[in-house]
PDB file of C-alpha atoms in Angstrom:
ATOM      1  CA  UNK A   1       4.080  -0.450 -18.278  1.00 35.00           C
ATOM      2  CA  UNK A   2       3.913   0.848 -14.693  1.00 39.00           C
ATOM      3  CA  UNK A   3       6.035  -0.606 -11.872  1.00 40.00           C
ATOM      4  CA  UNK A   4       3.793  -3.241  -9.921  1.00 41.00           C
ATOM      5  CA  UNK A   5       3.393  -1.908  -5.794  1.00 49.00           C
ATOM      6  CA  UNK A   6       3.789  -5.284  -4.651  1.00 43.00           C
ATOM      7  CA  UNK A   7       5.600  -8.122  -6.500  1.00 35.00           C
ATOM      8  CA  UNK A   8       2.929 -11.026  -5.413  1.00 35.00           C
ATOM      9  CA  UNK A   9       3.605 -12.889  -8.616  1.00 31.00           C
ATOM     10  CA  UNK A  10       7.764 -12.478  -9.529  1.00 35.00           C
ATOM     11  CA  UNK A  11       8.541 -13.341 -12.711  1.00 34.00           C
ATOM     12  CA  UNK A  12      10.660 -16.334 -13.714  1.00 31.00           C
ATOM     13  CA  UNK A  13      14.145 -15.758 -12.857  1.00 29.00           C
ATOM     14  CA  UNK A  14      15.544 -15.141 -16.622  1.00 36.00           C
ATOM     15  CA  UNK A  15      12.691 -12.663 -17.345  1.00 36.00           C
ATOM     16  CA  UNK A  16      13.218 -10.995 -14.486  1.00 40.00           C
ATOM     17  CA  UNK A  17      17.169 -10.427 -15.103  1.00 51.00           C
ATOM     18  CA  UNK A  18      16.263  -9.444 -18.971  1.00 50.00           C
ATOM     19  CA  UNK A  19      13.645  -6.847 -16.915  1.00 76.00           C
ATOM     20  CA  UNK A  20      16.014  -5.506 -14.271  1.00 80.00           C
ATOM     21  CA  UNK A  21      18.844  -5.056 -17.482  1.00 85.00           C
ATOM     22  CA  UNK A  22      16.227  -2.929 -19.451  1.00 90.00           C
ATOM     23  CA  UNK A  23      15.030  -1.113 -16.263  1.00 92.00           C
ATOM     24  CA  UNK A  24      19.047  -0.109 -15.196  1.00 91.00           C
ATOM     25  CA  UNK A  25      19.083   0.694 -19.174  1.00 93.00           C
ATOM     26  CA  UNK A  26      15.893   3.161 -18.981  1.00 95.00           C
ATOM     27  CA  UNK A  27      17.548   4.499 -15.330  1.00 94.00           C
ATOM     28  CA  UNK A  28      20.840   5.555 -16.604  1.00 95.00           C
ATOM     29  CA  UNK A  29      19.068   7.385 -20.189  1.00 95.00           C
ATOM     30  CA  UNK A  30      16.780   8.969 -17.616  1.00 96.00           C
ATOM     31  CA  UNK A  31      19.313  10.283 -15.390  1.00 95.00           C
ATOM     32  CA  UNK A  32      21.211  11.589 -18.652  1.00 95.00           C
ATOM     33  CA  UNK A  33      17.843  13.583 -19.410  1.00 94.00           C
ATOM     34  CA  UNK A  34      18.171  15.139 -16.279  1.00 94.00           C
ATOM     35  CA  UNK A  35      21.214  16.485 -17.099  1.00 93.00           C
ATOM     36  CA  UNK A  36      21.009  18.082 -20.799  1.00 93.00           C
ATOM     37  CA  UNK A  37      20.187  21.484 -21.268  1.00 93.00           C
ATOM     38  CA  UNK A  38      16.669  22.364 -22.972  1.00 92.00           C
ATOM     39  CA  UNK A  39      15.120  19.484 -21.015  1.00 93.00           C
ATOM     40  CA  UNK A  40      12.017  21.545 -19.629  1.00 94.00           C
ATOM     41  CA  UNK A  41       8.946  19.537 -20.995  1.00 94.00           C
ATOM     42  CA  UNK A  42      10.492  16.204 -20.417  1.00 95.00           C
ATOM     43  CA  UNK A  43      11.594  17.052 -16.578  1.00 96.00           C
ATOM     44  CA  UNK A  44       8.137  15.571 -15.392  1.00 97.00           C
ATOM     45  CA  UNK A  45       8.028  12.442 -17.376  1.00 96.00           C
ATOM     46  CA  UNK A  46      11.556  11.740 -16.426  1.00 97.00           C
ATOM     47  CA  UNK A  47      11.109  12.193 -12.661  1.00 97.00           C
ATOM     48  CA  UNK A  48       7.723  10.355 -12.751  1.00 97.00           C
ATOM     49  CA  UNK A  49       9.653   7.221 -14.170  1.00 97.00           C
ATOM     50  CA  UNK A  50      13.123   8.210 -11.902  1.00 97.00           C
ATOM     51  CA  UNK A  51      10.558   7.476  -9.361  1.00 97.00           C
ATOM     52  CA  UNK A  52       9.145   4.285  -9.949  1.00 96.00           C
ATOM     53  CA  UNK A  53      12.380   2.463 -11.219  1.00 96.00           C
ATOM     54  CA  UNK A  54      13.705   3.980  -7.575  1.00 96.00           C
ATOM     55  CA  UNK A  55      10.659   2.726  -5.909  1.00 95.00           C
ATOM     56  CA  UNK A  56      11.284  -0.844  -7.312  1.00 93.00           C
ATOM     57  CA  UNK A  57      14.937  -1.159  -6.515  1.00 93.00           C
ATOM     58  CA  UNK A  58      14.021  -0.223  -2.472  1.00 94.00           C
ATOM     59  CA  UNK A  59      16.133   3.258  -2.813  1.00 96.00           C
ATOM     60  CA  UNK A  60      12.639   4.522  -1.048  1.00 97.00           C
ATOM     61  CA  UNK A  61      14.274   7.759   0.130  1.00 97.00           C
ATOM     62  CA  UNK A  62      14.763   8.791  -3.633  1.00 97.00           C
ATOM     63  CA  UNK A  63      11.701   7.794  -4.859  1.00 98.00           C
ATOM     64  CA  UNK A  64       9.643  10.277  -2.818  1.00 98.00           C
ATOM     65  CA  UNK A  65      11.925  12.687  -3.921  1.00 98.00           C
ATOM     66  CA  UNK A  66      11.388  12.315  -7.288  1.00 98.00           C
ATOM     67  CA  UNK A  67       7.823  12.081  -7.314  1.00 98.00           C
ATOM     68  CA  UNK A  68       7.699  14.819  -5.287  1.00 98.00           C
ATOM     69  CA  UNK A  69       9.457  16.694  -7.957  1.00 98.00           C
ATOM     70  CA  UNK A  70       7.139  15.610 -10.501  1.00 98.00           C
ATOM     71  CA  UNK A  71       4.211  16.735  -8.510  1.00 98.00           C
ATOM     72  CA  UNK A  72       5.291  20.747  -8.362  1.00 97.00           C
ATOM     73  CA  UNK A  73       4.843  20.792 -12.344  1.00 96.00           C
ATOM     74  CA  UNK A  74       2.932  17.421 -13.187  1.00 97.00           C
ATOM     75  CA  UNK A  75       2.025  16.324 -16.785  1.00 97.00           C
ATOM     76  CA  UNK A  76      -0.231  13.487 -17.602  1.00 97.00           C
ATOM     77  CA  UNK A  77       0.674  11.343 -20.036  1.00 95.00           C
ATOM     78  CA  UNK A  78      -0.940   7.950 -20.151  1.00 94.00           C
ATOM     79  CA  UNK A  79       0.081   6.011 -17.148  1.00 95.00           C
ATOM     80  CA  UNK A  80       1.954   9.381 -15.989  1.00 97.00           C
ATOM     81  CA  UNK A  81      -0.432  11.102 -14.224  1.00 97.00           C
ATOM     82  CA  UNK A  82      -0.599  12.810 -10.608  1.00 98.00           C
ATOM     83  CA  UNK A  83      -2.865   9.953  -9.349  1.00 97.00           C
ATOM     84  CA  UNK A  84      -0.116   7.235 -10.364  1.00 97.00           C
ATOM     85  CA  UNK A  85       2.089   9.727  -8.079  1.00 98.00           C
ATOM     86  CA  UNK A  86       0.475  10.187  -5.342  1.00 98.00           C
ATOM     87  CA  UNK A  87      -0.156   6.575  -5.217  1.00 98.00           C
ATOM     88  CA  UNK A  88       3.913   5.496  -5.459  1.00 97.00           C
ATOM     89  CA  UNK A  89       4.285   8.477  -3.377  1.00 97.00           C
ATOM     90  CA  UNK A  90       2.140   7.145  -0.504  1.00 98.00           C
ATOM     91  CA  UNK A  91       3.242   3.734  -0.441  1.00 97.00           C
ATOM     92  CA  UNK A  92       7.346   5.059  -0.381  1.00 97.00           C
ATOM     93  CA  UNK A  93       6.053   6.957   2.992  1.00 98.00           C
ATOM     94  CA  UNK A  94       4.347   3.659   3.784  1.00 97.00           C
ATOM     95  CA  UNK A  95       7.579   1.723   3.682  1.00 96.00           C
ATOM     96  CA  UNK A  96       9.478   4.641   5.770  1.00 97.00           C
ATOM     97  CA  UNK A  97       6.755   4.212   8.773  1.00 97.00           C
ATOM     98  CA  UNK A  98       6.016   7.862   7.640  1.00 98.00           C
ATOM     99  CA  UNK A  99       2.539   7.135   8.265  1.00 98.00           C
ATOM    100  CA  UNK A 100       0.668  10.527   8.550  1.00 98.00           C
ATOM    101  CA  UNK A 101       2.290  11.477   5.344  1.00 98.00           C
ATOM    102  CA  UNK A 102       1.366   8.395   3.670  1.00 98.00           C
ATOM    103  CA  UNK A 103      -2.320   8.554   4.947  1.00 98.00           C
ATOM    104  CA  UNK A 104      -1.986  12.023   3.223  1.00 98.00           C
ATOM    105  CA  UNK A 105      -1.329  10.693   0.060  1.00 98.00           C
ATOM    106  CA  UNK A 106      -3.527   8.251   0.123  1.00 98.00           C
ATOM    107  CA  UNK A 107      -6.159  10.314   0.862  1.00 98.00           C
ATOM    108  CA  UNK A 108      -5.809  12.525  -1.710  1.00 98.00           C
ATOM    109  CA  UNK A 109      -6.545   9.676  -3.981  1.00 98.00           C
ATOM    110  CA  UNK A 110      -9.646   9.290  -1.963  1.00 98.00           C
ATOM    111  CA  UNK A 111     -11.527   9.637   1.272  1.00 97.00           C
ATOM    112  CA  UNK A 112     -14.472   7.208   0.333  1.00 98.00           C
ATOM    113  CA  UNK A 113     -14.845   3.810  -1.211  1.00 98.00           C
ATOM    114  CA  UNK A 114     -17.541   1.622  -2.886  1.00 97.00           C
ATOM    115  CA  UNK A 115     -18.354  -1.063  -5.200  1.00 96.00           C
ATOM    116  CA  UNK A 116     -17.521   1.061  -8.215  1.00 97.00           C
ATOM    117  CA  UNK A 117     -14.151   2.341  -7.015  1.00 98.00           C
ATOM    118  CA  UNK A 118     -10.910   1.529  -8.528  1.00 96.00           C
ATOM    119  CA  UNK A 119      -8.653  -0.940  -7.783  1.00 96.00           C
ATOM    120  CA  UNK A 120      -6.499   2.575  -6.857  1.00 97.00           C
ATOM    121  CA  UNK A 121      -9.002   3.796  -4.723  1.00 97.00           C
ATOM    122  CA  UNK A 122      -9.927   1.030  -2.974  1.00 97.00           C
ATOM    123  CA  UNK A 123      -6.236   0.086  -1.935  1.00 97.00           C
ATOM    124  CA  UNK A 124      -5.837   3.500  -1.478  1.00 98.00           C
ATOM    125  CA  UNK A 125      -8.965   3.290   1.087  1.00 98.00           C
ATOM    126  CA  UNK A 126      -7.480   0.273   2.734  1.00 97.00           C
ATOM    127  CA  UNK A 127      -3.833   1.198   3.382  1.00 98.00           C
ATOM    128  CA  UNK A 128      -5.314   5.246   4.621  1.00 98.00           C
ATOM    129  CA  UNK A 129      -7.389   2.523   7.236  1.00 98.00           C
ATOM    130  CA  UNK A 130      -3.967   0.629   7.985  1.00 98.00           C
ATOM    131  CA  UNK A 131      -2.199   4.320   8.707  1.00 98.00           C
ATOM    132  CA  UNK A 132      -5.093   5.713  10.884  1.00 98.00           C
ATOM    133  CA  UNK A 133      -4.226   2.298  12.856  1.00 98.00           C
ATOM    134  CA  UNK A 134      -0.294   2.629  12.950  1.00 98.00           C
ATOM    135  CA  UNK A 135      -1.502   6.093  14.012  1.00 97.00           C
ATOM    136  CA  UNK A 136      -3.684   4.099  17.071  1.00 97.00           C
ATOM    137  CA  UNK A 137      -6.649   6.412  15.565  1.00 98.00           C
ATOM    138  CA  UNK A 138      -8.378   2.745  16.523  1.00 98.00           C
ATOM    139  CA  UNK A 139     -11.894   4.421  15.657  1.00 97.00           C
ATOM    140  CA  UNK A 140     -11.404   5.334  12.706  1.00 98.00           C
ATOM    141  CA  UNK A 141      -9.526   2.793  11.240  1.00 98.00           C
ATOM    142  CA  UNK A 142     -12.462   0.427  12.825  1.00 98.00           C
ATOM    143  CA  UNK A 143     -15.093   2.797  11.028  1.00 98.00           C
ATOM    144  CA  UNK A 144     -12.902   2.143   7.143  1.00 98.00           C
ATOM    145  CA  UNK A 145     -12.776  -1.467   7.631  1.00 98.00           C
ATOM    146  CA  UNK A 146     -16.135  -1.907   8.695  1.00 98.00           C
ATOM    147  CA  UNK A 147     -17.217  -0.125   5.584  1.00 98.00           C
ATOM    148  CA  UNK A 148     -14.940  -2.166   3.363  1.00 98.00           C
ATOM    149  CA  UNK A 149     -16.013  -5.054   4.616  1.00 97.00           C
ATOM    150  CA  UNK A 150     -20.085  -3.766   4.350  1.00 97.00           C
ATOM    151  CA  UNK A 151     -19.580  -3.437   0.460  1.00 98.00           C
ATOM    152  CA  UNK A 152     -17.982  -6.710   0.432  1.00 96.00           C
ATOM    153  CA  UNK A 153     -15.556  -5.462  -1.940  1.00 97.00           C
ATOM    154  CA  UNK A 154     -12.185  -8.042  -2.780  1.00 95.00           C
ATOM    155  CA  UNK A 155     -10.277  -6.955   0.419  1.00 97.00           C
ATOM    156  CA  UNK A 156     -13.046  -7.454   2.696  1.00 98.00           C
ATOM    157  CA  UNK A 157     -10.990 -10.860   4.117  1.00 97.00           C
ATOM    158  CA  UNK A 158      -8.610  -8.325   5.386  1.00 98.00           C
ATOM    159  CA  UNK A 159     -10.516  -5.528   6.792  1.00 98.00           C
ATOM    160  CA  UNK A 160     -12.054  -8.411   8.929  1.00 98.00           C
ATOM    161  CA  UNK A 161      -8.914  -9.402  10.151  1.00 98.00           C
ATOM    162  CA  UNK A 162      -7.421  -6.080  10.478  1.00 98.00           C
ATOM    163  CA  UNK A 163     -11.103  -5.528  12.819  1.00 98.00           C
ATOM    164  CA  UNK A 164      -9.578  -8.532  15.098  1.00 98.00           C
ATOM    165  CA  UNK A 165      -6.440  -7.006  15.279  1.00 98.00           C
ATOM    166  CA  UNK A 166      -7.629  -3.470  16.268  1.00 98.00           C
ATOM    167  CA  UNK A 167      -9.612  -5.298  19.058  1.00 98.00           C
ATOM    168  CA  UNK A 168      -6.769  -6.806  20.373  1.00 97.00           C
ATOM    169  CA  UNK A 169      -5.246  -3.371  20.671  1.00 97.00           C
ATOM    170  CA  UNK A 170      -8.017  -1.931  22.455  1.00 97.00           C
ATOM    171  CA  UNK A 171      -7.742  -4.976  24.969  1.00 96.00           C
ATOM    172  CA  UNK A 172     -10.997  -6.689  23.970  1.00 97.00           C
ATOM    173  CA  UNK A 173      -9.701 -10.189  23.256  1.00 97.00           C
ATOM    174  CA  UNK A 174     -13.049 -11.932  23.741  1.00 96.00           C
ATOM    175  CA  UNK A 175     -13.722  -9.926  20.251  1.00 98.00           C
ATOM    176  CA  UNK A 176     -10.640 -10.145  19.020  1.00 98.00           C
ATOM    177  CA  UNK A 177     -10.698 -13.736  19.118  1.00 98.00           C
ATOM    178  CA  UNK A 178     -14.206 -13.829  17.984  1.00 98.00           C
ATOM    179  CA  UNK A 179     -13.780 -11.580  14.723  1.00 98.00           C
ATOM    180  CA  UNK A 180     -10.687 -13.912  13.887  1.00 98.00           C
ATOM    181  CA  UNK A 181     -12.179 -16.903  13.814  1.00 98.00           C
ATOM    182  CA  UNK A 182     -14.737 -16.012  12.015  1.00 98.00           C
ATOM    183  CA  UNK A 183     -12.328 -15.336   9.240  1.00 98.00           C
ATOM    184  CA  UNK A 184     -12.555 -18.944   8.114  1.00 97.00           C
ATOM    185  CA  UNK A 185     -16.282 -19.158   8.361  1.00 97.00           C
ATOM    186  CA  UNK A 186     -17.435 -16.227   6.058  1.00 97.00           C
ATOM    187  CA  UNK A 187     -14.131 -16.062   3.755  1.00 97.00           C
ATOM    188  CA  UNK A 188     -13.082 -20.477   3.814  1.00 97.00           C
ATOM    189  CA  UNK A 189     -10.980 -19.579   0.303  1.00 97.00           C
ATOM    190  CA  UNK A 190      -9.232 -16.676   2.222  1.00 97.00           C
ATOM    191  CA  UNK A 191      -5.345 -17.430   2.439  1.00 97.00           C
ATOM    192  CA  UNK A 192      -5.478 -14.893   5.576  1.00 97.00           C
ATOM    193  CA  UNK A 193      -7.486 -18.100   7.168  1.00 98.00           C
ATOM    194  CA  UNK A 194      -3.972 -19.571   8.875  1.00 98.00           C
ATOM    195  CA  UNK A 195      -2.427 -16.358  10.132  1.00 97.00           C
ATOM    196  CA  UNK A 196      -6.008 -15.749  11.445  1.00 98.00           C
ATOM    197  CA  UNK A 197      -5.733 -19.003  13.127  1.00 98.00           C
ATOM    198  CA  UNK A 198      -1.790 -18.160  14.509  1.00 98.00           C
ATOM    199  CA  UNK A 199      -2.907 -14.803  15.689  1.00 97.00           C
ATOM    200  CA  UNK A 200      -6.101 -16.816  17.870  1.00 97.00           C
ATOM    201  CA  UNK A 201      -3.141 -18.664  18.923  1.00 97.00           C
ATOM    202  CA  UNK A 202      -0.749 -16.846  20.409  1.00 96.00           C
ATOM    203  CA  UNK A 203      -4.041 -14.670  21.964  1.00 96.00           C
ATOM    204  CA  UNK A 204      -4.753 -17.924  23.614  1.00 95.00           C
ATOM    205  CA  UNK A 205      -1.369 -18.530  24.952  1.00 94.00           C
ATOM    206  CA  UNK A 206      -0.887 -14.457  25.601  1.00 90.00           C
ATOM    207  CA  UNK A 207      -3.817 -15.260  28.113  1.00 81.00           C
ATOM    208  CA  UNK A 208      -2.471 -18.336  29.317  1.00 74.00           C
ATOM    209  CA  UNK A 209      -6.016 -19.953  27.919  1.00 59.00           C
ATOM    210  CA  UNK A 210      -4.183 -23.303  27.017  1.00 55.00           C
ATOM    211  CA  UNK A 211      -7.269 -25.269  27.139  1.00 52.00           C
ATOM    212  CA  UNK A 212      -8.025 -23.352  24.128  1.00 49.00           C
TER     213      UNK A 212
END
């Protein structure tokens, strides 16, 4: 099973020691692979999976490495597969604030985005949109959120918010504060409803608006 981007649900603590135990286990027969002669056809697999295991223990410099590796003479095999790659690839510039390299990535897993995308692709879509904005390409990243908000697809919560906070960097608070607060009126279930509300907050008391 592929590595998880983003550990939102952790497992219980036992499960997750008997996990880390088998992933070190998988590491070190990897890193053996890499060294035997006659290894050729299994050089791709084994820096796909190098990859991963070195995405999920935070050694973020040599995961892109390895994937980068994989991706000069890629197989696919199953969940091994260039898109997977790019994918861990983009997010291990993400972490390193690489960000025109990871909007690269990204968008090689896709410019465009719509109901019938994949959960890939449409995260894909939504972190190239955060990059253009680390980039302060404000337009845009404006244009991408607007559109993944217009299909109403499951991050459209956050490309609202991510709308306020682009605002806010262009100086248009009014907007800002405006776009944020209706967070809570189109999306009530959203759990981005009480940062929204923090962020209106400390615009509020940025402006000295303490009547607010």
């Amino acid at each position: 099973m592929r590595l998880p981007r983003q550990a939102d649900h952790p497992d219980p603590r036992g499960q997750a020691d008997q996990s880390d135990q088998q992933i070190d286990q998988a590491d070190l027969l990897l890193t053996k692979l890499l060294q035997v002669p006659y290894n050729t056809a299994q050089l791709p697999l084994a820096y796909f999976w190098k990859g991963e295991i070195a995405y999920r223990k935070g050694e973020t410099e040599a995961s892109v490495a390895f994937f980068l590796n994989y991706l000069k003479n890629p197989v696919t095999n199953g969940e091994v597969n260039p898109v997977n790659a790019k994918y861990s690839l983009a997010y291990g510039y993400l972490k390193s604030e690489q960000y025109a390299l990871a909007k690269n990535y990204f968008e090689q897993i896709t410019r465009t985005v719509s109901a019938t995308s994949t959960q890939i692709e449409q995260d894909a879509y939504l972190r190239a949109a955060y990059c253009y904005f680390m980039s302060k390409d404000f337009k845009q990243s404006l244009r991408m959120y607007e559109t993944v908000q217009s299909l109403q697809l499951a991050s459209a919560d956050y490309a609202l918010y991510q709308k306020g906070i682009i605002a806010g960097a262009m100086n248009k608070n009014p907007e800002k504060i405006s776009l944020l607060q209706s967070i809570e009126k189109i999306y009530p279930s959203s759990a981005l409803v009480p940062d929204a509300q923090l962020e209106v907050a400390n615009t509020y008391l940025a402006d000295e608006n303490y009547q607010a």
